[in-house]
Amino acid sequence: MGYHGFENPFQCNRCGEICKNAITFNLHLLEAKH
């Protein structure tokens, strides 16, 4: 199981949050408590 969503690469597969781009997606992974 990866961190990218199946249909949207900027959707977190762990919590479902949708990010705007690759930068915000990576920031989410670094800052979120999963």
mmCIF file of N, CA and C in Angstrom:
data_model
loop_
_atom_site.group_PDB
_atom_site.id
_atom_site.type_symbol
_atom_site.label_atom_id
_atom_site.label_comp_id
_atom_site.label_asym_id
_atom_site.label_seq_id
_atom_site.Cartn_x
_atom_site.Cartn_y
_atom_site.Cartn_z
ATOM 1 N N MET A 1 0.846 -1.181 0.000
ATOM 2 C CA MET A 1 0.000 0.000 0.000
ATOM 3 C C MET A 1 0.886 1.236 0.000
ATOM 4 N N GLY A 2 0.714 2.092 -0.991
ATOM 5 C CA GLY A 2 1.498 3.302 -1.086
ATOM 6 C C GLY A 2 0.740 4.498 -0.536
ATOM 7 N N TYR A 3 1.345 5.649 -0.655
ATOM 8 C CA TYR A 3 0.723 6.866 -0.140
ATOM 9 C C TYR A 3 -0.158 7.552 -1.172
ATOM 10 N N HIS A 4 0.049 7.274 -2.456
ATOM 11 C CA HIS A 4 -0.737 7.914 -3.506
ATOM 12 C C HIS A 4 -2.054 7.188 -3.704
ATOM 13 N N GLY A 5 -3.119 7.977 -3.948
ATOM 14 C CA GLY A 5 -4.416 7.385 -4.230
ATOM 15 C C GLY A 5 -4.421 6.717 -5.594
ATOM 16 N N PHE A 6 -5.362 5.825 -5.818
ATOM 17 C CA PHE A 6 -5.425 5.076 -7.073
ATOM 18 C C PHE A 6 -5.835 5.961 -8.245
ATOM 19 N N GLU A 7 -6.873 6.776 -8.080
ATOM 20 C CA GLU A 7 -7.377 7.614 -9.175
ATOM 21 C C GLU A 7 -6.742 8.998 -9.201
ATOM 22 N N ASN A 8 -6.288 9.484 -8.054
ATOM 23 C CA ASN A 8 -5.705 10.816 -7.972
ATOM 24 C C ASN A 8 -4.338 10.700 -7.294
ATOM 25 N N PRO A 9 -3.255 10.996 -8.005
ATOM 26 C CA PRO A 9 -1.925 10.846 -7.410
ATOM 27 C C PRO A 9 -1.650 11.826 -6.270
ATOM 28 N N PHE A 10 -2.468 12.878 -6.146
ATOM 29 C CA PHE A 10 -2.279 13.851 -5.073
ATOM 30 C C PHE A 10 -3.251 13.627 -3.919
ATOM 31 N N GLN A 11 -3.914 12.472 -3.891
ATOM 32 C CA GLN A 11 -4.783 12.118 -2.768
ATOM 33 C C GLN A 11 -4.051 11.125 -1.874
ATOM 34 N N CYS A 12 -4.030 11.426 -0.592
ATOM 35 C CA CYS A 12 -3.347 10.561 0.365
ATOM 36 C C CYS A 12 -4.142 9.278 0.550
ATOM 37 N N ASN A 13 -3.482 8.162 0.352
ATOM 38 C CA ASN A 13 -4.118 6.854 0.475
ATOM 39 C C ASN A 13 -4.344 6.473 1.938
ATOM 40 N N ARG A 14 -3.679 7.134 2.853
ATOM 41 C CA ARG A 14 -3.813 6.826 4.280
ATOM 42 C C ARG A 14 -5.016 7.531 4.908
ATOM 43 N N CYS A 15 -5.209 8.825 4.588
ATOM 44 C CA CYS A 15 -6.275 9.580 5.258
ATOM 45 C C CYS A 15 -7.297 10.174 4.294
ATOM 46 N N GLY A 16 -7.014 10.163 2.989
ATOM 47 C CA GLY A 16 -7.964 10.660 2.003
ATOM 48 C C GLY A 16 -7.842 12.136 1.669
ATOM 49 N N GLU A 17 -6.928 12.842 2.313
ATOM 50 C CA GLU A 17 -6.774 14.268 2.025
ATOM 51 C C GLU A 17 -6.311 14.468 0.586
ATOM 52 N N ILE A 18 -6.915 15.448 -0.092
ATOM 53 C CA ILE A 18 -6.553 15.763 -1.472
ATOM 54 C C ILE A 18 -5.693 17.022 -1.463
ATOM 55 N N CYS A 19 -4.502 16.917 -2.031
ATOM 56 C CA CYS A 19 -3.566 18.032 -2.100
ATOM 57 C C CYS A 19 -3.600 18.637 -3.499
ATOM 58 N N LYS A 20 -3.115 19.877 -3.608
ATOM 59 C CA LYS A 20 -3.178 20.603 -4.878
ATOM 60 C C LYS A 20 -2.102 20.189 -5.872
ATOM 61 N N ASN A 21 -0.921 19.831 -5.369
ATOM 62 C CA ASN A 21 0.191 19.501 -6.260
ATOM 63 C C ASN A 21 1.202 18.628 -5.519
ATOM 64 N N ALA A 22 2.287 18.309 -6.184
ATOM 65 C CA ALA A 22 3.289 17.413 -5.602
ATOM 66 C C ALA A 22 3.943 18.011 -4.359
ATOM 67 N N ILE A 23 4.132 19.314 -4.352
ATOM 68 C CA ILE A 23 4.774 19.951 -3.199
ATOM 69 C C ILE A 23 3.889 19.861 -1.971
ATOM 70 N N THR A 24 2.610 20.220 -2.112
ATOM 71 C CA THR A 24 1.712 20.150 -0.958
ATOM 72 C C THR A 24 1.472 18.705 -0.534
ATOM 73 N N PHE A 25 1.510 17.774 -1.483
ATOM 74 C CA PHE A 25 1.360 16.357 -1.139
ATOM 75 C C PHE A 25 2.529 15.897 -0.276
ATOM 76 N N ASN A 26 3.742 16.249 -0.660
ATOM 77 C CA ASN A 26 4.917 15.860 0.123
ATOM 78 C C ASN A 26 4.938 16.544 1.487
ATOM 79 N N LEU A 27 4.512 17.800 1.548
ATOM 80 C CA LEU A 27 4.423 18.477 2.837
ATOM 81 C C LEU A 27 3.407 17.782 3.737
ATOM 82 N N HIS A 28 2.295 17.357 3.156
ATOM 83 C CA HIS A 28 1.286 16.632 3.925
ATOM 84 C C HIS A 28 1.875 15.352 4.511
ATOM 85 N N LEU A 29 2.618 14.610 3.715
ATOM 86 C CA LEU A 29 3.216 13.367 4.209
ATOM 87 C C LEU A 29 4.199 13.624 5.347
ATOM 88 N N LEU A 30 4.915 14.731 5.274
ATOM 89 C CA LEU A 30 5.895 15.049 6.315
ATOM 90 C C LEU A 30 5.249 15.563 7.596
ATOM 91 N N GLU A 31 4.114 16.269 7.467
ATOM 92 C CA GLU A 31 3.515 16.928 8.624
ATOM 93 C C GLU A 31 2.367 16.159 9.263
ATOM 94 N N ALA A 32 1.679 15.318 8.514
ATOM 95 C CA ALA A 32 0.486 14.638 9.033
ATOM 96 C C ALA A 32 0.858 13.496 9.973
ATOM 97 N N LYS A 33 -0.008 13.252 10.921
ATOM 98 C CA LYS A 33 0.155 12.123 11.841
ATOM 99 C C LYS A 33 -0.628 10.943 11.278
ATOM 100 N N HIS A 34 0.064 10.031 10.648
ATOM 101 C CA HIS A 34 -0.617 8.861 10.073
ATOM 102 C C HIS A 34 -0.431 7.665 10.954
#
